Coordinates of C-alpha atoms in Angstrom, one line a residue:
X1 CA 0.0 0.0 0.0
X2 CA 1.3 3.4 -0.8
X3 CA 0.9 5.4 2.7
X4 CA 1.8 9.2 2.8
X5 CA 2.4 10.7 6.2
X6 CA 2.3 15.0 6.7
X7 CA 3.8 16.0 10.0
X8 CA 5.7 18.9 10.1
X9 CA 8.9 17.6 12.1
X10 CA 11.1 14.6 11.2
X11 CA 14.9 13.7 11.9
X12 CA 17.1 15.0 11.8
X13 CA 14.9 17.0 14.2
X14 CA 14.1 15.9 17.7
X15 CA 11.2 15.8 19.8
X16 CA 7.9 13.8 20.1
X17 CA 6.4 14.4 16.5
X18 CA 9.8 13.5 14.5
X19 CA 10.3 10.6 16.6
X20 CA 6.9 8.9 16.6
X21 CA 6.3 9.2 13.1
X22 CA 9.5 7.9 12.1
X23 CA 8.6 4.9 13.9
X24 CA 5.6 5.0 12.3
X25 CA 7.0 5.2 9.0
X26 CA 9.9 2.3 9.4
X27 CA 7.5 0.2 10.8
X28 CA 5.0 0.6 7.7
X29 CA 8.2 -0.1 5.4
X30 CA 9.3 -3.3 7.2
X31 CA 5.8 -4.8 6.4
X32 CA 6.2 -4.1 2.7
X33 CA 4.4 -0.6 2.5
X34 CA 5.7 2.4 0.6
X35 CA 5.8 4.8 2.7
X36 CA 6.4 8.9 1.7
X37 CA 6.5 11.8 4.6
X38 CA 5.9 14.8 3.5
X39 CA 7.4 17.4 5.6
X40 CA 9.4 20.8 5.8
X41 CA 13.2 21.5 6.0
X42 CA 14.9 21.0 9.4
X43 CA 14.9 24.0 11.9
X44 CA 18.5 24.2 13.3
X45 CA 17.2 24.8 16.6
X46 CA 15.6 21.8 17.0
X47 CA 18.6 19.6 16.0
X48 CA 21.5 17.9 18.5
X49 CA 24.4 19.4 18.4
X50 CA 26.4 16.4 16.9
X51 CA 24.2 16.9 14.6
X52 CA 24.5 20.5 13.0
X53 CA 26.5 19.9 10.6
X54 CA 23.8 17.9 8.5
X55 CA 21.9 21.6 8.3
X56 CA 24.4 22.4 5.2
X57 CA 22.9 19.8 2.9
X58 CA 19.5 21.7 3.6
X59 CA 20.6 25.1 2.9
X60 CA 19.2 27.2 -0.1
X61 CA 17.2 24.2 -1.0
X62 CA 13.1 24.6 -1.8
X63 CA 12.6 21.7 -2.3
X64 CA 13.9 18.0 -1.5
X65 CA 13.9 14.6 -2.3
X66 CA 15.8 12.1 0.4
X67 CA 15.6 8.7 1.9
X68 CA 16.5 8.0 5.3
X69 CA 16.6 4.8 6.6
X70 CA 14.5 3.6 3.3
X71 CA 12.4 5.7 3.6
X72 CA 10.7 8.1 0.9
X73 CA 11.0 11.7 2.4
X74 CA 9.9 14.6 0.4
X75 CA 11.1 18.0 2.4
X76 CA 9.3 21.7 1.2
X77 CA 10.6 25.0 2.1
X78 CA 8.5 27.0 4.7
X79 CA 8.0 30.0 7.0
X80 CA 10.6 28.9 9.9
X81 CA 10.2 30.9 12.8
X82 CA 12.7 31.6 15.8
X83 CA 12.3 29.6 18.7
X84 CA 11.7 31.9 20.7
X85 CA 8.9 34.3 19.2
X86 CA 5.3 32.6 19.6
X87 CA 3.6 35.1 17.3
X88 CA 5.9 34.2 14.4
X89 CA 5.8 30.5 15.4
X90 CA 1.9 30.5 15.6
X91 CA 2.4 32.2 12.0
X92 CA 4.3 29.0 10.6
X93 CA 1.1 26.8 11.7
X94 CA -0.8 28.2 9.1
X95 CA 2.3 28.7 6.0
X96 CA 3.8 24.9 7.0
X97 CA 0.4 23.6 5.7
X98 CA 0.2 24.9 2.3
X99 CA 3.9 24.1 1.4
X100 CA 2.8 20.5 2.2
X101 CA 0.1 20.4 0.3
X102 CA 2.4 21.0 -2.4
X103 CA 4.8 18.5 -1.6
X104 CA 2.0 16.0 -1.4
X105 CA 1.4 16.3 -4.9
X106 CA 4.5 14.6 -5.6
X107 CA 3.7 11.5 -3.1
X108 CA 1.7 8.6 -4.3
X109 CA -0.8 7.5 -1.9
X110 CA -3.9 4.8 -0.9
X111 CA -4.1 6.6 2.2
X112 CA -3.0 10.0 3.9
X113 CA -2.4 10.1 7.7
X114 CA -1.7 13.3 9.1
X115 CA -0.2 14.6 12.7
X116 CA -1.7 17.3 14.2
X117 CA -0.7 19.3 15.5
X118 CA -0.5 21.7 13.7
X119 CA -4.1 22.0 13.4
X120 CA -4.1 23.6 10.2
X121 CA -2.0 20.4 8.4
X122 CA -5.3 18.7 8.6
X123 CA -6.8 21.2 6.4
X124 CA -3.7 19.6 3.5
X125 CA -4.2 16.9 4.3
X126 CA -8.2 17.3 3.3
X127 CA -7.2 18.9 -0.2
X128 CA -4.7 16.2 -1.0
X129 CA -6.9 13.5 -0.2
X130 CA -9.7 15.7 -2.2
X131 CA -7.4 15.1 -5.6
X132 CA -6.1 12.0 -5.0
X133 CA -9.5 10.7 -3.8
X134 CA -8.0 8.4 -0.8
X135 CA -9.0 8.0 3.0
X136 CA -7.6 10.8 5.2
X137 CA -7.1 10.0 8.9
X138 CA -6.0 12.7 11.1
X139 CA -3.9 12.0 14.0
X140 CA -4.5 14.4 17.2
X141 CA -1.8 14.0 19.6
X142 CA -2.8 18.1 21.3
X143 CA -7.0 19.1 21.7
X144 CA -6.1 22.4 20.0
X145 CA -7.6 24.7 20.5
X146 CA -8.0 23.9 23.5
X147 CA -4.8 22.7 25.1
X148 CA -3.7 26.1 24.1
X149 CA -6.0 28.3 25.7
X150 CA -5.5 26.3 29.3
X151 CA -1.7 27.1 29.0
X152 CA -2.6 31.1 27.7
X153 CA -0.9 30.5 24.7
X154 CA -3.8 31.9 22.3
X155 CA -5.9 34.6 24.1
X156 CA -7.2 37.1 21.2
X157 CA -10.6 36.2 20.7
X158 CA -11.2 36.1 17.1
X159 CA -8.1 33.6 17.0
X160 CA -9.8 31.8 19.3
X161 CA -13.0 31.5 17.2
X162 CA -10.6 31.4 13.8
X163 CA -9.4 27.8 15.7
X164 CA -12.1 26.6 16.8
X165 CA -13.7 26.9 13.3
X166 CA -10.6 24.9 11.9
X167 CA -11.3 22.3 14.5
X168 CA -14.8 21.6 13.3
X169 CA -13.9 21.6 10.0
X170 CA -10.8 19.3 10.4
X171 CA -12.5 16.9 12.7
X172 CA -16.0 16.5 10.1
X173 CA -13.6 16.7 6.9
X174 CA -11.5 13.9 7.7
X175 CA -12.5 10.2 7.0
X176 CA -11.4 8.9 10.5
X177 CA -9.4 10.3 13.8
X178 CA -6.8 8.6 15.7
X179 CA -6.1 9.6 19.0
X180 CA -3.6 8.2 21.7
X181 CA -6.0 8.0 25.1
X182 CA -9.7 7.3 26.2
X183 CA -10.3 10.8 27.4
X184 CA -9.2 12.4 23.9
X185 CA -11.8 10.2 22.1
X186 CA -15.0 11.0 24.5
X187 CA -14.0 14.7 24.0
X188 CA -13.3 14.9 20.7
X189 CA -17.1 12.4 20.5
X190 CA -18.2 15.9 21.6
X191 CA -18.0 17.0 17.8
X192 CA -18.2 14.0 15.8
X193 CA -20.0 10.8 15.8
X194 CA -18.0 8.2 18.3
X195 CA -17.7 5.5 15.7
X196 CA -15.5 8.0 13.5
X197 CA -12.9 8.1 16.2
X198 CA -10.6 4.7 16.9
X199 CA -8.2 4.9 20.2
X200 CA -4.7 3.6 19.4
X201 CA -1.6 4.1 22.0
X202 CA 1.8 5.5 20.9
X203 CA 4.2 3.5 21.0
X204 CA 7.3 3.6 23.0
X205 CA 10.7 4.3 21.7
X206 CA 11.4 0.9 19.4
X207 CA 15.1 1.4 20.7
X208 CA 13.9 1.0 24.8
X209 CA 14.5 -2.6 26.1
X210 CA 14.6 -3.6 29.8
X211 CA 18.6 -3.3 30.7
X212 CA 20.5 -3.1 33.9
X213 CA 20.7 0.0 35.4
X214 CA 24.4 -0.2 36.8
X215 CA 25.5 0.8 33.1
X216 CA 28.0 3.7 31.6
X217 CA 25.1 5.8 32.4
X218 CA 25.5 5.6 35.9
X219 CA 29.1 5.7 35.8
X220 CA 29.6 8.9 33.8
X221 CA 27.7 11.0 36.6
X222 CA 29.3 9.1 39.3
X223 CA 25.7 7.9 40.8
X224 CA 26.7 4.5 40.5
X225 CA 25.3 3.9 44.4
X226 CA 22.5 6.1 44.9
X227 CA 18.9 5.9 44.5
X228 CA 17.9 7.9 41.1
X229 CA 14.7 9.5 40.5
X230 CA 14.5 10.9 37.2
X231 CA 12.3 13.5 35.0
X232 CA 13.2 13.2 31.6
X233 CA 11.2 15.5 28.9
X234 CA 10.5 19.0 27.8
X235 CA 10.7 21.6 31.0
X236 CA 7.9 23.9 30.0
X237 CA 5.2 25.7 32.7
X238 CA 2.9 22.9 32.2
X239 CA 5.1 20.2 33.9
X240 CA 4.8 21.3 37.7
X241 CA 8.8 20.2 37.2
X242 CA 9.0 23.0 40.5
X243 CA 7.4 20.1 42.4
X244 CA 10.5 18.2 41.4
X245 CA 12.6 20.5 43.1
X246 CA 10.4 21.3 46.2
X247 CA 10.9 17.5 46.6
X248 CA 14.3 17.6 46.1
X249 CA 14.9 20.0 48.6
X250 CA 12.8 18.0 51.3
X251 CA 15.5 15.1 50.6
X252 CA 18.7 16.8 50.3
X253 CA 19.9 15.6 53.1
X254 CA 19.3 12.1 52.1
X255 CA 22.5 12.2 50.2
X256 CA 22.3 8.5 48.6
X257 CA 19.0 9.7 46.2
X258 CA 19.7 11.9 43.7
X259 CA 17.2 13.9 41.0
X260 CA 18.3 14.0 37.2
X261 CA 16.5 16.5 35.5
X262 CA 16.5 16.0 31.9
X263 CA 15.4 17.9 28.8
X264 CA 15.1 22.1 27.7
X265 CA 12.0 24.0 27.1
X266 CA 11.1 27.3 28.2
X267 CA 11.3 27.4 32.1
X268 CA 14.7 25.6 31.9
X269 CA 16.6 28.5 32.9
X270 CA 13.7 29.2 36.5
X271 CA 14.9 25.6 37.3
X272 CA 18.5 25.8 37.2
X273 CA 18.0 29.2 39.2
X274 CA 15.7 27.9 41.9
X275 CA 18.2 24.7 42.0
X276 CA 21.2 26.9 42.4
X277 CA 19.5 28.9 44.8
X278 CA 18.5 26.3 47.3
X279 CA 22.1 24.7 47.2
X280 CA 20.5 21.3 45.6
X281 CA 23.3 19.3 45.1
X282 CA 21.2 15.6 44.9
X283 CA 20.1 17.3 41.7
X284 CA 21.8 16.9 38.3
X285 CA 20.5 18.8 34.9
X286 CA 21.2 17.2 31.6
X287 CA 20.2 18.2 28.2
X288 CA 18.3 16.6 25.6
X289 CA 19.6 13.0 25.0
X290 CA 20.0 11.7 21.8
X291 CA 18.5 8.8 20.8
X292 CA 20.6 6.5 21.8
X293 CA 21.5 7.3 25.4
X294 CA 17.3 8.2 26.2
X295 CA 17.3 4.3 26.3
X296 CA 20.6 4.3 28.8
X297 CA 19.2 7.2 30.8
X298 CA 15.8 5.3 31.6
X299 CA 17.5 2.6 32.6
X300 CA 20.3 3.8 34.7
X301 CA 17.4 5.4 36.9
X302 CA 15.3 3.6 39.7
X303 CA 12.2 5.8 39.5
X304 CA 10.8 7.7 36.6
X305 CA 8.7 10.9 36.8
X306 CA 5.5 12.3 34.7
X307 CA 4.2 15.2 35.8
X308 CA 1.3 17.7 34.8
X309 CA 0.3 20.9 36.6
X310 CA -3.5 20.6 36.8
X311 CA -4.1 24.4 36.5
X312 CA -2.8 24.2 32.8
X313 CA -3.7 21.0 31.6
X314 CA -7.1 20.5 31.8
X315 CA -7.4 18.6 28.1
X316 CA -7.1 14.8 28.8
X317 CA -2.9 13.7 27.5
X318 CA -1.0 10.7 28.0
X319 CA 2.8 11.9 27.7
X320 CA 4.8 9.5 25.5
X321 CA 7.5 9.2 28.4
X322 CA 5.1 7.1 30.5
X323 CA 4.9 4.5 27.8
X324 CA 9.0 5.1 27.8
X325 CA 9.4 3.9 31.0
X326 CA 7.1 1.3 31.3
X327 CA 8.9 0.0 28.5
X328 CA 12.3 0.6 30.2
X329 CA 10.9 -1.7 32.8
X330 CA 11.0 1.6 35.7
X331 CA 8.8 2.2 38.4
X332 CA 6.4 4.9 38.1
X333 CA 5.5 8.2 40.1
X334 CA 2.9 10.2 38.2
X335 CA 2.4 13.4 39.7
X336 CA -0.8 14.6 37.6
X337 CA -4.5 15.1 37.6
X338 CA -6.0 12.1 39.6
X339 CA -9.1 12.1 36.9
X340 CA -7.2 11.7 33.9
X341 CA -6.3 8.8 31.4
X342 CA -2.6 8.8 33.2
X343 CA -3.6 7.2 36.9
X344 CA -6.0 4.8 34.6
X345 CA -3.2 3.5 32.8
X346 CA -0.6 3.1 35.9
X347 CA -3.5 1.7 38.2
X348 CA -4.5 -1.3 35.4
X349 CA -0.7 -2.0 35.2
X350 CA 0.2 -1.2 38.5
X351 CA 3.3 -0.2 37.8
X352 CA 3.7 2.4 40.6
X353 CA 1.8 5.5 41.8
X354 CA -0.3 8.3 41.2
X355 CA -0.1 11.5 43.0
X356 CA -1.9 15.0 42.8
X357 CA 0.3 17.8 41.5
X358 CA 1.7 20.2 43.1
X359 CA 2.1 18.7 46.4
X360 CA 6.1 17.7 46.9
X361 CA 5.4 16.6 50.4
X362 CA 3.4 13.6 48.6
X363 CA 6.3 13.1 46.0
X364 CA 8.5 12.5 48.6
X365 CA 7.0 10.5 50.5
X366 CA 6.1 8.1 47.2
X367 CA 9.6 8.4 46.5
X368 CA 10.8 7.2 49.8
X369 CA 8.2 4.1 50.0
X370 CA 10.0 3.2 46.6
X371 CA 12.9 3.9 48.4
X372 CA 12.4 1.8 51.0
X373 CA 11.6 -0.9 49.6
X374 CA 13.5 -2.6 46.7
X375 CA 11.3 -4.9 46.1
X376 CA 8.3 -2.8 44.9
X377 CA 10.6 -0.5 42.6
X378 CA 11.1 -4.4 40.5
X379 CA 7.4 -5.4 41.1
X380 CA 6.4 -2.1 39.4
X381 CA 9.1 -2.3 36.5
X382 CA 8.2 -6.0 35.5
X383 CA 4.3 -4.9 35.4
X384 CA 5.2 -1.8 33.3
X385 CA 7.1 -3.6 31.0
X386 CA 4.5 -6.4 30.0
X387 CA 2.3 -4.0 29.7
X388 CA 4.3 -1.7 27.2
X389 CA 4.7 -5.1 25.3
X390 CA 1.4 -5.9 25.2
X391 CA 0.1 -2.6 24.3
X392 CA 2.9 0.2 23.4
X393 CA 4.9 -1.7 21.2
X394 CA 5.1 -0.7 17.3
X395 CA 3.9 -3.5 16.4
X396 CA 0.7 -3.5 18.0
X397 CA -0.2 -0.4 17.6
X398 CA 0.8 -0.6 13.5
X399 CA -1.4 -3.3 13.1
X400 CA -4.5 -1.6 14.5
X401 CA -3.4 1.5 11.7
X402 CA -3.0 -1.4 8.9
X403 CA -6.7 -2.8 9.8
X404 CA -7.5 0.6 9.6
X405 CA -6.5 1.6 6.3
X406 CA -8.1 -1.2 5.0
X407 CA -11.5 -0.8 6.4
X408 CA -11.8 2.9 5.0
X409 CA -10.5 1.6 1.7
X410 CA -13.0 -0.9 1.4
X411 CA -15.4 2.5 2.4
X412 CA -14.1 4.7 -0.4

């Protein structure tokens, strides 16, 4: 079958979209599918460091064909926006989608699958389907507008209603919607009949396998012997990573646990302050990992963190680390809404606990009863990690997509 994905990140790149549909896509070419991603040029700022130099084959280029990894990849030049201007970057939403639509002329295709966000990519993906007259299935990993709102992102009114309106229309034009969690489907059932609407998980990182955690890891940070609770992800306002370090300052004199905090975002620099400010030396900021060592740096920890801060988030999410470290085989502390798909998830696997944000008196004492006890930190990682297998792995999830595509090409 010839499958076109739209997203409007892919590696070189990093970060959830890139990753997850690259998955997506190798996957789909393993089991015989020809698979094309249609996507924009890389932005430098969302690239490793080791691996800038790959940004020069890019340059003055409009328009690109590539493989990587076998597979197709057809790159169109767009709007890039800084980093760190939101207006501009809210700007690119809306000129990233019509340089994929003409991209996706180029792509042959029984099916189009897009990720959204952005929003406005389902709209291409809607035209492109139009012409080539093949299913469109929209993937919504964010409830925009929604999810944007909450975190006062998008404020003005009319953009507001501008959204909303390219909600509707993205949600009734497409043939079917994918989403990653329970709670997304019964509020996106809101809009659009429930039947149009199938639940399928991401998928954990195809490169995490349960390892020892005494590894090189470990060994490089010299925390070979101590007791490591990690948060591993983007450190933006909706986290409640301040939590993190409220609890890390309860237990600094408990000099055997130490906190690696992993990742950049926005309030990066507040948390290095506020550590450096409280003398925090049990906690340990690390950039981005590649690829590679993300699988090492779950496993060198004992206890893995997901957090939300309840006051922002108020659409339902699963964050993709959670099926990470399940699938690293770690023990669990989820410090987020209580009424969300999250506790669901960790309570049917029970795989460790659930805690309300904002509270690092709670936090620590969840970490200590991990602590404490040895022997619940490897109960909680072997139950995580059958139940990544038997749900979160690529392959599961791909074949719910394949039974998919063939049900609404049997429709059209």
């Amino acid at each position: 079958m010839n499958i076109t994905l739209l997203v409007m990140y892919f590696p070189p790149e990093i970060g959830s979209a890139s990753h997850l549909f690259y998955e997506f896509a190798e996957e789909l070419t393993k089991r015989g599918h020809k698979v094309t991603v249609v996507t924009t040029f890389p932005r430098e700022y969302n690239l490793n460091k080791d691996e800038l130099h790959l940004m020069s084959k890019y340059k003055r280029k409009a328009f690109l064909r590539e493989k990587i990894d076998g597979i197709n990849v057809i790159r169109v030049r767009s709007l890039q926006a800084p980093r760190d201007s939101p207006i501009l970057r809210g700007l690119e939403h809306f000129f990233v989608p019509l340089s994929v639509t003409l991209g996706g002329l180029f792509a042959k295709s029984d099916v189009i699958v897009v990720y959204s966000p952005p929003l406005p990519l389902g709209l291409a993906g809607w035209v492109l389907s139009k012409i080539k007259r093949v299913p469109l299935i929209v993937n919504i990993q964010d409830l925009y507008p929604q999810a944007a709102i909450d975190l006062g992102l998008l404020k003005n009114p009319i953009l507001i209603e501008i959204f909303r309106v390219i909600e509707k229309l993205v949600y009734e034009l497409s043939d079917h919607i994918t989403v990653h969690s329970e709670g997304n489907k019964q509020h996106i059932a809101e809009k659009v009949p429930e039947e149009k609407i199938t639940v399928i998980p991401n998928w954990h990182n195809s490169d995490i396998k349960v390892s020892d955690r005494y590894n090189e890891f470990r060994k490089k940070l010299g925390i070979i012997d101590k007791f490591v609770v990690t948060y591993a992800g983007i450190m933006s306002y909706s986290q409640d990573i301040e939590t993190i370090v409220d609890a890390a300052a309860l237990l600094k004199d408990k000099k055997d646990i130490v906190f690696l905090l992993v990742g950049d975002g926005p309030q990066k620099g507040d948390i290095e302050r506020k550590v450096e400010l409280l003398g925090l030396d049990n906690v340990l900021m690390l950039p981005f990992q590649p690829k590679e060592k993300y699988s090492m740096l779950l496993a060198a920890s004992d206890v893995c963190l997901v957090t939300l801060d309840a006051n922002r988030v108020k659409t339902p999410v699963v964050p993709r680390k959670l099926n990470d470290i399940m699938a690293a085989g770690r023990a669990v502390i989820a410090n987020v809404p209580l009424d969300g798909d999250v506790p669901k998830i960790v309570r049917e696997a029970e795989c460790g606990y659930c805690i309300e944000p904002k509270n690092p008196e709670n936090l620590v004492e969840a970490i200590l009863e991990l602590y404490n006890n040895p022997h619940l930190v490897e109960k909680f990682g072997r139950n995580g990690a059958e139940y990544a297998r038997n749900n979160f792995a690529i392959g599961v999830c791909c074949s719910k997509y394949e039974k998919l595509f063939e049900s609404l090409r049997k429709f059209k």
